[in-house]
CSV table of C-alpha atoms and ligand atoms in Angstrom, one decimal:
chain,number,residue,atom,x,y,z
A,3,UNK,CA,34.5,-3.9,14.7
A,4,UNK,CA,36.3,-3.5,18.1
A,5,UNK,CA,33.0,-2.0,19.6
A,6,UNK,CA,30.9,-4.8,18.2
A,7,UNK,CA,33.3,-7.5,19.5
A,8,UNK,CA,34.1,-9.0,16.1
A,9,UNK,CA,37.8,-8.2,16.6
A,10,UNK,CA,40.1,-7.9,19.7
A,11,UNK,CA,42.5,-5.1,19.8
A,12,UNK,CA,46.0,-6.6,20.6
A,13,UNK,CA,48.2,-3.6,20.1
A,14,UNK,CA,47.4,0.1,20.0
A,15,UNK,CA,49.2,3.1,18.7
A,16,UNK,CA,50.8,5.1,21.5
A,17,UNK,CA,49.9,8.6,20.2
A,18,UNK,CA,47.3,8.4,17.4
A,19,UNK,CA,43.6,8.0,18.0
A,20,UNK,CA,40.2,8.1,16.5
A,21,UNK,CA,38.3,11.1,17.9
A,22,UNK,CA,34.6,11.5,18.1
A,23,UNK,CA,32.7,14.4,19.5
A,24,UNK,CA,32.8,12.9,23.0
A,25,UNK,CA,35.5,10.1,23.0
A,26,UNK,CA,39.0,9.3,21.7
A,27,UNK,CA,39.7,5.6,20.8
A,28,UNK,CA,43.3,4.4,20.6
A,29,UNK,CA,44.2,3.5,17.0
A,30,UNK,CA,44.8,-0.2,16.8
A,31,UNK,CA,47.9,-1.4,15.2
A,32,UNK,CA,47.3,-5.2,15.6
A,33,UNK,CA,44.0,-6.9,15.9
A,34,UNK,CA,42.8,-10.4,16.2
A,35,UNK,CA,39.7,-11.4,14.2
A,36,UNK,CA,36.9,-13.2,16.2
A,37,UNK,CA,36.5,-15.9,13.5
A,38,UNK,CA,38.9,-17.3,11.0
A,39,UNK,CA,38.6,-15.8,7.6
A,40,UNK,CA,40.2,-17.8,4.8
A,41,UNK,CA,42.0,-15.7,2.3
A,42,UNK,CA,43.0,-16.8,-1.2
A,43,UNK,CA,46.7,-17.7,-1.7
A,44,UNK,CA,48.1,-14.9,-3.6
A,45,UNK,CA,51.4,-14.7,-5.2
A,46,UNK,CA,53.5,-11.6,-5.0
A,47,UNK,CA,53.0,-9.6,-8.3
A,48,UNK,CA,56.1,-9.2,-10.4
A,49,UNK,CA,56.6,-5.5,-11.0
A,50,UNK,CA,59.2,-2.8,-10.5
A,51,UNK,CA,58.1,-1.8,-7.0
A,52,UNK,CA,58.0,-5.4,-5.7
A,53,UNK,CA,61.4,-6.2,-7.3
A,54,UNK,CA,62.9,-3.1,-5.6
A,55,UNK,CA,61.4,-4.3,-2.3
A,56,UNK,CA,62.8,-7.9,-2.8
A,57,UNK,CA,66.2,-6.6,-3.4
A,58,UNK,CA,66.1,-4.1,-0.6
A,59,UNK,CA,66.4,-1.1,-2.9
A,60,UNK,CA,70.2,-2.2,-3.6
A,61,UNK,CA,72.1,-2.9,-6.7
A,62,UNK,CA,72.5,-6.7,-6.8
A,63,UNK,CA,75.9,-6.4,-8.4
A,64,UNK,CA,77.7,-3.8,-6.2
A,65,UNK,CA,75.3,-3.2,-3.3
A,66,UNK,CA,74.8,0.5,-3.9
A,67,UNK,CA,71.4,2.1,-3.1
A,68,UNK,CA,69.9,5.3,-4.4
A,69,UNK,CA,67.2,6.9,-6.4
A,70,UNK,CA,68.4,5.8,-9.8
A,71,UNK,CA,68.1,2.1,-9.6
A,72,UNK,CA,67.2,0.2,-12.8
A,73,UNK,CA,66.0,-3.3,-13.5
A,74,UNK,CA,68.4,-5.7,-15.2
A,75,UNK,CA,67.7,-9.0,-17.0
A,76,UNK,CA,70.4,-11.3,-15.7
A,77,UNK,CA,70.1,-13.4,-19.0
A,78,UNK,CA,69.5,-10.6,-21.5
A,79,UNK,CA,66.3,-10.6,-23.5
A,80,UNK,CA,68.3,-10.9,-26.7
A,81,UNK,CA,69.6,-14.2,-25.4
A,82,UNK,CA,66.1,-15.5,-24.4
A,83,UNK,CA,65.9,-14.0,-20.8
A,84,UNK,CA,62.3,-13.6,-19.7
A,85,UNK,CA,60.6,-11.3,-17.3
A,86,UNK,CA,60.6,-13.6,-14.3
A,87,UNK,CA,61.6,-13.3,-10.6
A,88,UNK,CA,64.6,-15.5,-11.3
A,89,UNK,CA,65.8,-13.3,-14.2
A,90,UNK,CA,65.2,-9.8,-13.0
A,91,UNK,CA,67.3,-7.9,-10.4
A,92,UNK,CA,67.8,-4.3,-9.2
A,93,UNK,CA,70.9,-2.8,-10.6
A,94,UNK,CA,72.5,0.7,-10.4
A,95,UNK,CA,72.9,2.6,-13.7
A,96,UNK,CA,76.7,2.0,-13.8
A,97,UNK,CA,76.4,-1.7,-13.3
A,98,UNK,CA,73.6,-2.0,-15.7
A,99,UNK,CA,75.5,-0.1,-18.3
A,100,UNK,CA,78.7,-2.1,-17.7
A,101,UNK,CA,76.8,-5.3,-18.0
A,102,UNK,CA,75.0,-4.3,-21.3
A,103,UNK,CA,73.5,-7.2,-23.2
A,104,UNK,CA,75.9,-9.7,-21.6
A,105,UNK,CA,75.5,-12.2,-18.9
A,106,UNK,CA,77.0,-11.3,-15.5
A,107,UNK,CA,79.9,-13.7,-16.2
A,108,UNK,CA,80.6,-12.2,-19.6
A,109,UNK,CA,80.7,-8.7,-18.0
A,110,UNK,CA,82.7,-9.7,-15.0
A,111,UNK,CA,80.0,-9.0,-12.6
A,112,UNK,CA,78.7,-11.2,-9.8
A,113,UNK,CA,75.2,-11.3,-8.3
A,114,UNK,CA,75.2,-10.7,-4.5
A,115,UNK,CA,72.6,-13.6,-4.2
A,116,UNK,CA,70.6,-15.7,-6.7
A,117,UNK,CA,67.3,-14.0,-7.5
A,118,UNK,CA,64.2,-15.9,-6.6
A,119,UNK,CA,60.4,-15.4,-6.2
A,120,UNK,CA,59.8,-14.0,-2.8
A,121,UNK,CA,57.5,-15.9,-0.5
A,122,UNK,CA,54.4,-14.0,0.7
A,123,UNK,CA,55.6,-13.9,4.3
A,124,UNK,CA,59.1,-12.7,3.3
A,125,UNK,CA,57.5,-10.0,1.2
A,126,UNK,CA,55.2,-9.0,4.0
A,127,UNK,CA,58.2,-8.8,6.4
A,128,UNK,CA,60.0,-6.5,3.9
A,129,UNK,CA,57.0,-4.3,3.5
A,130,UNK,CA,56.5,-4.2,7.3
A,131,UNK,CA,59.9,-2.8,7.9
A,132,UNK,CA,58.4,0.6,7.1
A,133,UNK,CA,55.2,-0.1,9.2
A,134,UNK,CA,54.6,0.1,12.8
A,135,UNK,CA,57.1,-1.6,15.3
A,136,UNK,CA,54.2,-3.4,17.0
A,137,UNK,CA,53.9,-5.7,14.0
A,138,UNK,CA,57.4,-7.1,14.4
A,139,UNK,CA,56.8,-9.9,17.0
A,140,UNK,CA,53.7,-11.1,15.0
A,141,UNK,CA,55.9,-11.5,11.8
A,142,UNK,CA,58.7,-13.2,13.7
A,143,UNK,CA,61.0,-10.3,13.1
A,144,UNK,CA,62.5,-9.9,16.5
B,228,ZN,ZN1,75.8,-1.4,-9.0
């Protein structure tokens, strides 16, 4: 697309390239499309991976991180709690066990922040933390 002029390469990777028999092309990290392409507005899917990303892989009660994080219903299912962005949080196993089938107040726990549906740009920013540094200025992360 760069060779045909349909995109403009804005940022390139410093060390990676696309090698042909006779040439090496720098691997683009940021491109600008030659024409506007309207994309459908998509909501961030509610699933375990995205909940962990929203909560920065940290327990929302004590702040611990680690490989054994669980998902907790703030209002337990038994009490009518649903599978929603506003009712699911990441919790470490000890906090989830301590909370059990109670509300945070009943269990003496307090959420670090109220859970909410992430906006698409917020979610892209969180995902981009693991991506190339050259994306940061374009996502207003600097
Ligand atoms: Zn915890």
